[in-house]
XYZ file of C-alpha atoms in Angstrom:
438
model
C 15.969 -50.593 163.931
C 18.907 -51.158 161.548
C 18.027 -51.318 157.889
C 19.225 -54.878 157.471
C 16.826 -56.076 160.208
C 14.021 -55.737 157.698
C 15.512 -58.511 155.570
C 13.539 -61.779 155.392
C 14.832 -64.343 157.889
C 14.826 -66.981 155.152
C 17.725 -65.236 153.453
C 20.142 -66.605 155.990
C 22.450 -63.604 155.528
C 21.323 -60.285 156.939
C 24.449 -58.535 155.673
C 23.768 -59.613 152.082
C 20.175 -58.445 152.371
C 21.360 -55.102 153.749
C 23.613 -54.664 150.689
C 20.751 -55.502 148.373
C 18.450 -53.012 150.072
C 21.175 -50.367 150.057
C 21.836 -51.052 146.368
C 18.137 -50.727 145.622
C 18.046 -47.325 147.313
C 21.107 -46.233 145.318
C 19.443 -47.367 142.109
C 16.267 -45.504 143.013
C 18.314 -42.389 143.804
C 20.113 -42.625 140.478
C 16.817 -43.047 138.659
C 15.393 -39.994 140.408
C 18.497 -37.967 139.532
C 18.392 -39.105 135.920
C 14.695 -38.289 135.705
C 15.251 -34.804 137.117
C 18.147 -34.215 134.719
C 16.014 -35.322 131.777
C 13.081 -33.160 132.848
C 15.286 -30.109 133.432
C 16.700 -30.495 129.938
C 13.197 -30.851 128.516
C 11.991 -27.692 130.296
C 15.013 -25.660 129.221
C 14.563 -26.774 125.606
C 10.937 -25.652 125.706
C 11.953 -22.222 126.971
C 14.756 -21.872 124.397
C 12.373 -22.801 121.589
C 9.720 -20.279 122.728
C 11.589 -17.427 124.429
C 9.424 -14.772 126.014
C 6.217 -16.602 125.088
C 5.987 -19.843 127.043
C 4.626 -20.207 130.593
C 4.833 -22.880 133.263
C 1.307 -24.008 132.398
C 2.148 -24.285 128.706
C 5.228 -26.412 129.462
C 3.135 -28.681 131.675
C 0.514 -29.039 128.966
C 3.012 -29.835 126.202
C 5.135 -32.265 128.228
C 2.504 -33.983 130.382
C 4.516 -33.255 133.537
C 2.503 -31.966 136.510
C 2.384 -28.226 137.081
C 3.908 -28.601 140.534
C 6.924 -30.459 139.125
C 7.335 -27.980 136.279
C 7.188 -25.097 138.736
C 9.993 -26.627 140.845
C 12.157 -27.254 137.783
C 11.622 -23.717 136.504
C 12.459 -22.318 139.929
C 15.747 -24.270 139.841
C 16.635 -22.762 136.454
C 15.682 -19.284 137.609
C 17.671 -19.709 140.826
C 20.836 -20.474 138.844
C 20.165 -17.491 136.587
C 19.721 -19.504 133.390
C 16.077 -18.438 132.981
C 14.128 -15.349 133.988
C 10.468 -14.423 134.208
C 8.817 -11.676 132.234
C 5.621 -9.885 133.136
C 2.457 -11.229 131.488
C 1.109 -9.483 128.417
C -2.593 -8.707 128.067
C -5.429 -10.727 129.532
C -4.824 -14.491 129.591
C -8.434 -15.261 130.519
C -9.720 -16.409 133.875
C -7.452 -16.137 136.895
C -4.174 -14.363 137.354
C -2.143 -13.800 134.149
C 0.832 -16.146 133.912
C 4.411 -14.926 133.784
C 6.336 -15.748 130.602
C 9.738 -17.418 130.632
C 12.872 -16.628 128.655
C 16.559 -17.595 128.776
C 18.623 -14.958 130.553
C 20.654 -12.893 128.109
C 24.376 -12.769 128.839
C 24.232 -15.206 131.775
C 25.892 -18.168 130.007
C 28.330 -17.883 127.099
C 30.684 -19.960 124.969
C 33.379 -19.186 122.426
C 33.611 -20.422 118.846
C 36.895 -20.384 116.897
C 37.293 -21.215 113.224
C 40.762 -21.962 111.873
C 40.860 -21.424 108.120
C 43.348 -20.636 105.377
C 42.612 -16.933 105.004
C 41.253 -15.989 108.434
C 40.711 -16.907 112.065
C 37.095 -16.239 113.000
C 36.214 -15.860 116.695
C 32.771 -15.383 118.221
C 31.340 -15.241 121.757
C 27.694 -16.379 121.905
C 25.247 -16.551 124.813
C 22.455 -19.013 125.567
C 19.907 -16.899 123.700
C 21.998 -17.144 120.511
C 23.061 -13.511 120.751
C 26.595 -12.618 119.627
C 28.332 -10.831 122.517
C 31.615 -10.129 120.728
C 33.470 -11.215 117.616
C 36.746 -10.745 115.806
C 38.239 -11.834 112.482
C 42.002 -12.105 112.093
C 42.965 -12.102 108.418
C 46.126 -13.734 107.148
C 47.532 -16.498 104.983
C 47.654 -19.574 107.177
C 48.373 -22.108 104.435
C 51.485 -24.020 105.466
C 51.585 -22.190 108.798
C 53.112 -23.516 111.993
C 50.094 -24.979 113.835
C 51.257 -24.111 117.346
C 52.140 -20.522 116.426
C 48.790 -20.147 114.673
C 46.930 -21.503 117.697
C 48.827 -19.065 119.923
C 47.731 -16.221 117.677
C 44.155 -17.477 117.866
C 44.447 -17.691 121.653
C 45.540 -14.058 121.998
C 42.701 -12.829 119.799
C 40.152 -15.088 121.516
C 41.091 -13.893 124.985
C 40.546 -10.311 123.858
C 37.093 -11.298 122.570
C 36.196 -12.906 125.905
C 37.544 -9.949 127.878
C 35.546 -7.525 125.752
C 32.277 -9.449 125.532
C 31.759 -11.620 128.621
C 29.424 -9.806 131.054
C 30.453 -9.572 134.733
C 29.365 -12.665 136.641
C 28.563 -14.650 133.488
C 29.279 -18.367 133.297
C 31.841 -19.188 130.592
C 31.298 -22.779 129.394
C 34.418 -23.081 127.250
C 35.306 -22.961 123.579
C 34.735 -24.941 120.404
C 37.198 -25.117 117.520
C 36.423 -25.763 113.857
C 39.220 -27.007 111.594
C 39.000 -27.700 107.835
C 40.131 -31.299 107.950
C 39.847 -34.740 109.513
C 39.554 -34.520 113.295
C 39.688 -37.790 115.235
C 38.985 -38.198 118.964
C 42.687 -37.868 119.759
C 44.363 -36.054 116.861
C 44.026 -33.810 113.878
C 44.720 -36.381 111.182
C 44.862 -34.003 108.235
C 44.033 -30.412 107.327
C 45.458 -30.383 103.770
C 44.990 -26.729 102.936
C 46.536 -25.610 106.209
C 49.335 -28.117 105.719
C 48.714 -29.654 109.161
C 48.991 -33.419 109.626
C 49.092 -35.958 112.472
C 49.013 -33.538 115.405
C 47.797 -34.864 118.787
C 44.896 -32.740 119.997
C 46.551 -32.333 123.382
C 49.490 -30.642 121.646
C 47.363 -28.651 119.186
C 45.017 -27.302 121.855
C 47.669 -26.505 124.460
C 47.952 -22.820 123.415
C 44.217 -22.320 124.012
C 43.931 -24.452 127.141
C 43.028 -21.340 129.149
C 39.872 -21.124 127.013
C 38.794 -24.649 127.978
C 38.393 -26.217 124.501
C 35.626 -28.809 124.880
C 34.539 -29.304 121.264
C 36.888 -29.827 118.310
C 35.308 -30.778 114.983
C 35.333 -30.311 111.241
C 34.458 -26.745 110.248
C 31.689 -27.716 107.802
C 30.019 -29.950 110.405
C 29.930 -27.051 112.869
C 28.562 -24.676 110.234
C 25.820 -27.191 109.441
C 24.951 -27.315 113.158
C 24.490 -23.527 113.114
C 22.170 -23.844 110.115
C 20.092 -26.434 111.985
C 20.000 -24.515 115.308
C 19.588 -20.789 115.862
C 19.953 -21.445 119.595
C 21.204 -24.582 121.391
C 18.594 -27.237 122.014
C 16.000 -25.696 119.708
C 16.147 -26.928 116.092
C 15.065 -24.216 113.689
C 16.431 -24.990 110.218
C 15.446 -27.747 107.802
C 15.352 -31.159 109.499
C 17.642 -32.912 106.982
C 20.038 -31.317 104.519
C 23.482 -31.362 102.942
C 25.428 -28.204 103.725
C 28.244 -27.371 101.296
C 30.743 -24.609 101.918
C 34.150 -23.719 100.668
C 37.150 -21.490 100.651
C 40.459 -22.950 99.483
C 38.919 -26.320 100.257
C 35.374 -27.602 99.844
C 33.576 -29.474 102.603
C 30.108 -30.449 103.679
C 28.117 -31.270 106.771
C 25.228 -33.715 106.568
C 22.310 -33.312 108.978
C 19.556 -35.913 109.470
C 16.571 -35.026 111.688
C 18.526 -32.054 113.092
C 21.419 -34.349 114.093
C 24.826 -34.386 112.414
C 25.691 -37.481 110.416
C 29.254 -37.825 111.651
C 30.397 -41.293 110.620
C 32.462 -43.780 112.614
C 35.415 -41.425 113.188
C 33.627 -38.121 112.661
C 35.070 -37.820 109.148
C 31.901 -37.802 107.039
C 31.107 -35.006 104.575
C 34.383 -34.791 102.639
C 32.566 -33.881 99.440
C 35.562 -31.893 98.224
C 37.381 -35.156 97.596
C 34.645 -36.967 95.711
C 35.859 -37.550 92.168
C 34.094 -35.279 89.684
C 36.236 -36.480 86.749
C 38.953 -39.173 86.944
C 40.766 -37.399 84.098
C 40.488 -33.987 85.739
C 43.183 -31.793 87.304
C 45.370 -32.920 90.172
C 44.069 -32.153 93.645
C 46.235 -31.140 96.583
C 45.253 -34.405 98.299
C 47.163 -36.344 95.611
C 44.147 -37.664 93.687
C 42.910 -36.481 90.312
C 39.628 -34.765 89.494
C 38.344 -34.022 93.040
C 35.580 -31.422 93.357
C 38.060 -29.225 95.234
C 40.303 -29.071 92.146
C 37.417 -27.323 90.341
C 35.653 -25.374 93.093
C 38.356 -24.592 95.667
C 39.197 -20.883 95.495
C 42.863 -21.244 94.511
C 42.031 -23.835 91.859
C 39.060 -21.895 90.512
C 40.965 -18.596 90.363
C 43.789 -20.266 88.447
C 41.385 -21.886 85.975
C 39.693 -18.495 85.496
C 43.031 -16.847 84.653
C 43.362 -14.888 87.912
C 45.958 -14.995 90.674
C 45.322 -17.063 93.771
C 44.381 -14.030 95.857
C 41.221 -13.494 93.779
C 37.942 -13.530 95.669
C 34.519 -14.753 94.590
C 33.446 -11.279 93.449
C 36.603 -10.977 91.334
C 35.886 -14.250 89.562
C 32.255 -13.313 88.898
C 33.327 -9.964 87.455
C 35.932 -11.661 85.273
C 33.309 -14.105 83.993
C 31.290 -11.170 82.665
C 34.079 -10.351 80.193
C 36.124 -13.556 79.879
C 35.143 -16.829 78.241
C 37.865 -18.594 80.208
C 36.395 -17.490 83.543
C 32.859 -18.368 82.412
C 34.037 -21.831 81.391
C 35.805 -22.313 84.731
C 32.611 -21.471 86.631
C 30.495 -23.722 84.389
C 32.885 -26.603 84.990
C 32.886 -25.931 88.730
C 29.075 -25.900 88.820
C 28.845 -29.122 86.818
C 31.420 -30.791 89.073
C 29.436 -29.659 92.117
C 26.262 -31.145 90.628
C 27.921 -34.487 89.875
C 29.322 -34.804 93.388
C 26.075 -33.700 95.024
C 24.201 -36.285 92.960
C 26.424 -39.009 94.416
C 25.722 -37.809 97.958
C 21.958 -37.456 97.372
C 21.706 -40.909 95.790
C 23.596 -42.397 98.753
C 21.740 -40.571 101.549
C 18.264 -39.792 100.121
C 18.565 -36.170 101.301
C 17.353 -33.881 98.498
C 17.868 -30.510 100.244
C 21.205 -28.775 99.593
C 22.297 -25.559 101.315
C 25.227 -23.585 99.943
C 27.350 -21.473 102.274
C 30.673 -19.675 102.390
C 32.394 -18.925 99.085
C 30.181 -21.500 97.362
C 27.171 -19.344 98.288
C 28.904 -16.231 96.940
C 29.503 -18.013 93.623
C 25.993 -19.457 93.520
C 24.707 -17.150 90.726
C 27.110 -18.887 88.346
C 27.115 -22.379 89.886
C 23.474 -23.264 90.468
C 22.301 -23.642 86.853
C 25.011 -26.137 85.745
C 24.718 -27.952 89.085
C 20.936 -28.346 88.694
C 21.400 -29.680 85.189
C 23.658 -32.451 86.496
C 21.339 -33.190 89.414
C 18.365 -33.539 87.079
C 20.255 -36.119 85.026
C 22.015 -38.078 87.761
C 19.723 -38.124 90.820
C 17.426 -41.136 90.564
C 14.627 -39.529 92.577
C 14.720 -36.256 90.597
C 11.591 -37.076 88.577
C 9.563 -37.444 91.786
C 11.410 -35.257 94.288
C 13.593 -32.716 92.479
C 16.641 -31.755 94.561
C 16.351 -28.323 96.154
C 19.310 -25.926 96.288
C 19.160 -23.074 98.784
C 21.712 -20.330 99.281
C 22.439 -19.349 102.899
C 22.835 -15.601 102.844
C 25.006 -14.782 105.868
C 27.348 -17.738 106.244
C 30.866 -16.364 106.730
C 30.824 -16.914 110.492
C 28.654 -20.023 110.647
C 31.495 -22.286 111.758
C 32.453 -20.095 114.716
C 28.806 -19.729 115.668
C 28.195 -23.467 115.360
C 31.246 -24.211 117.507
C 29.941 -21.939 120.279
C 26.434 -23.417 120.033
C 27.804 -26.941 120.339
C 29.531 -25.955 123.594
C 26.328 -24.363 124.894
C 24.491 -27.562 123.969
C 26.334 -29.266 126.851
C 24.385 -27.203 129.342
C 21.078 -27.813 127.546
C 21.696 -31.572 127.498
C 22.486 -31.741 131.217
C 21.559 -28.577 133.128
C 21.479 -30.509 136.406
C 25.289 -30.834 136.410
C 25.583 -27.066 136.308
C 22.824 -26.458 138.856
C 24.631 -28.666 141.367
C 27.756 -26.529 141.210
C 26.170 -24.154 143.713
C 26.501 -26.894 146.321
C 30.249 -27.086 145.744
C 30.473 -30.000 143.315
C 33.238 -30.322 140.760
C 32.680 -28.576 137.459
C 32.073 -30.900 134.483
C 35.451 -31.687 132.977
C 36.451 -30.428 129.552
C 36.326 -33.031 126.842
C 36.971 -33.234 123.132
C 33.953 -33.884 120.938
C 34.070 -37.560 119.977
C 32.131 -39.730 117.518
C 29.542 -42.195 118.692
C 31.467 -44.797 120.701
C 28.826 -47.430 119.942
C 29.635 -47.015 116.258
C 33.332 -47.516 117.011
C 32.565 -50.849 118.631
């Protein structure tokens, strides 16, 4: 019997009833697909958060999903090679010991690229968070030609992928971190690189073979790496302000393990908060920005050194020079004043220092804390905490790769369906929340 024959006679239009029934089945199918996608993501997150320890039964217990459903979902992930089973360890009690689950090393990988003034940092990372290959290209990229620089990055990145991607591995694409304002369609400004108003389509053309799917501010990507050791499994502090620097100074703000991006993705420009309206001129054209005290070129000049000086050089000079000590004290105080403004505005009292700012921390933290104690309203009840992130030079590249890998964690079903011949998910540029834009 045709489907539309089941329609009530009172409808007066069997064809209309057929369309309604057909639409209902489509809706039910979509709901089932969405539910499976959500559950697959949930299962994969559980495995990523507890690699080599979690079992099917443990996932069922923690999620409330039936064991039979969990077993089917796990089998799907194993069948695509994203997850593998390990032999049980010891005696798990009554019955047969359960196999443990872990993400498959080297099966899925993504590339992270950081564009900065003194170096291009490139890193290939797999789903377990393991670095498969990396390369740093040193140079002076201030005022460089953006297309030529991206071509140079492309050549180095392809060598990294060729050297590190295991045979048969799935390459998800690349993420790019740039020290500047990145909109959904263009790089608006990267002041220390001297890049301005470049359409992303034009900027990314030299690395199109690497499928760039995430383009974001370098400090935001570094903050993501602090918050996540592997994609989909938060591991760092839940909310914090990450501050890093080189020639420029930037920050990434994380709330409940999620980046606080702003309407256009431009939040976190702490380097251009005014530390002193009567202070030195900043490269952005304003006076007294934090960057004019703490940016490496500015700090080296104020310490009496040439602009090629590194953090260690400035610290050594401060041991014998009052001028260098004064420059570091002023930089630390400026950092504290600007951090106080951010903490008062966001109510996030945890600060993590990375990059060159972390290297200079021995001289910066004391004057910064003094300013925070005076200027942060909550300091008497919840004193701001400053932490130094030890190994932070490659955090941006790592964070860029993790953000690409996050695509698979968020929607593993799209990648599972590729075995049936579907179209691969299309590359896209990381965009801010569209609801916020409306």
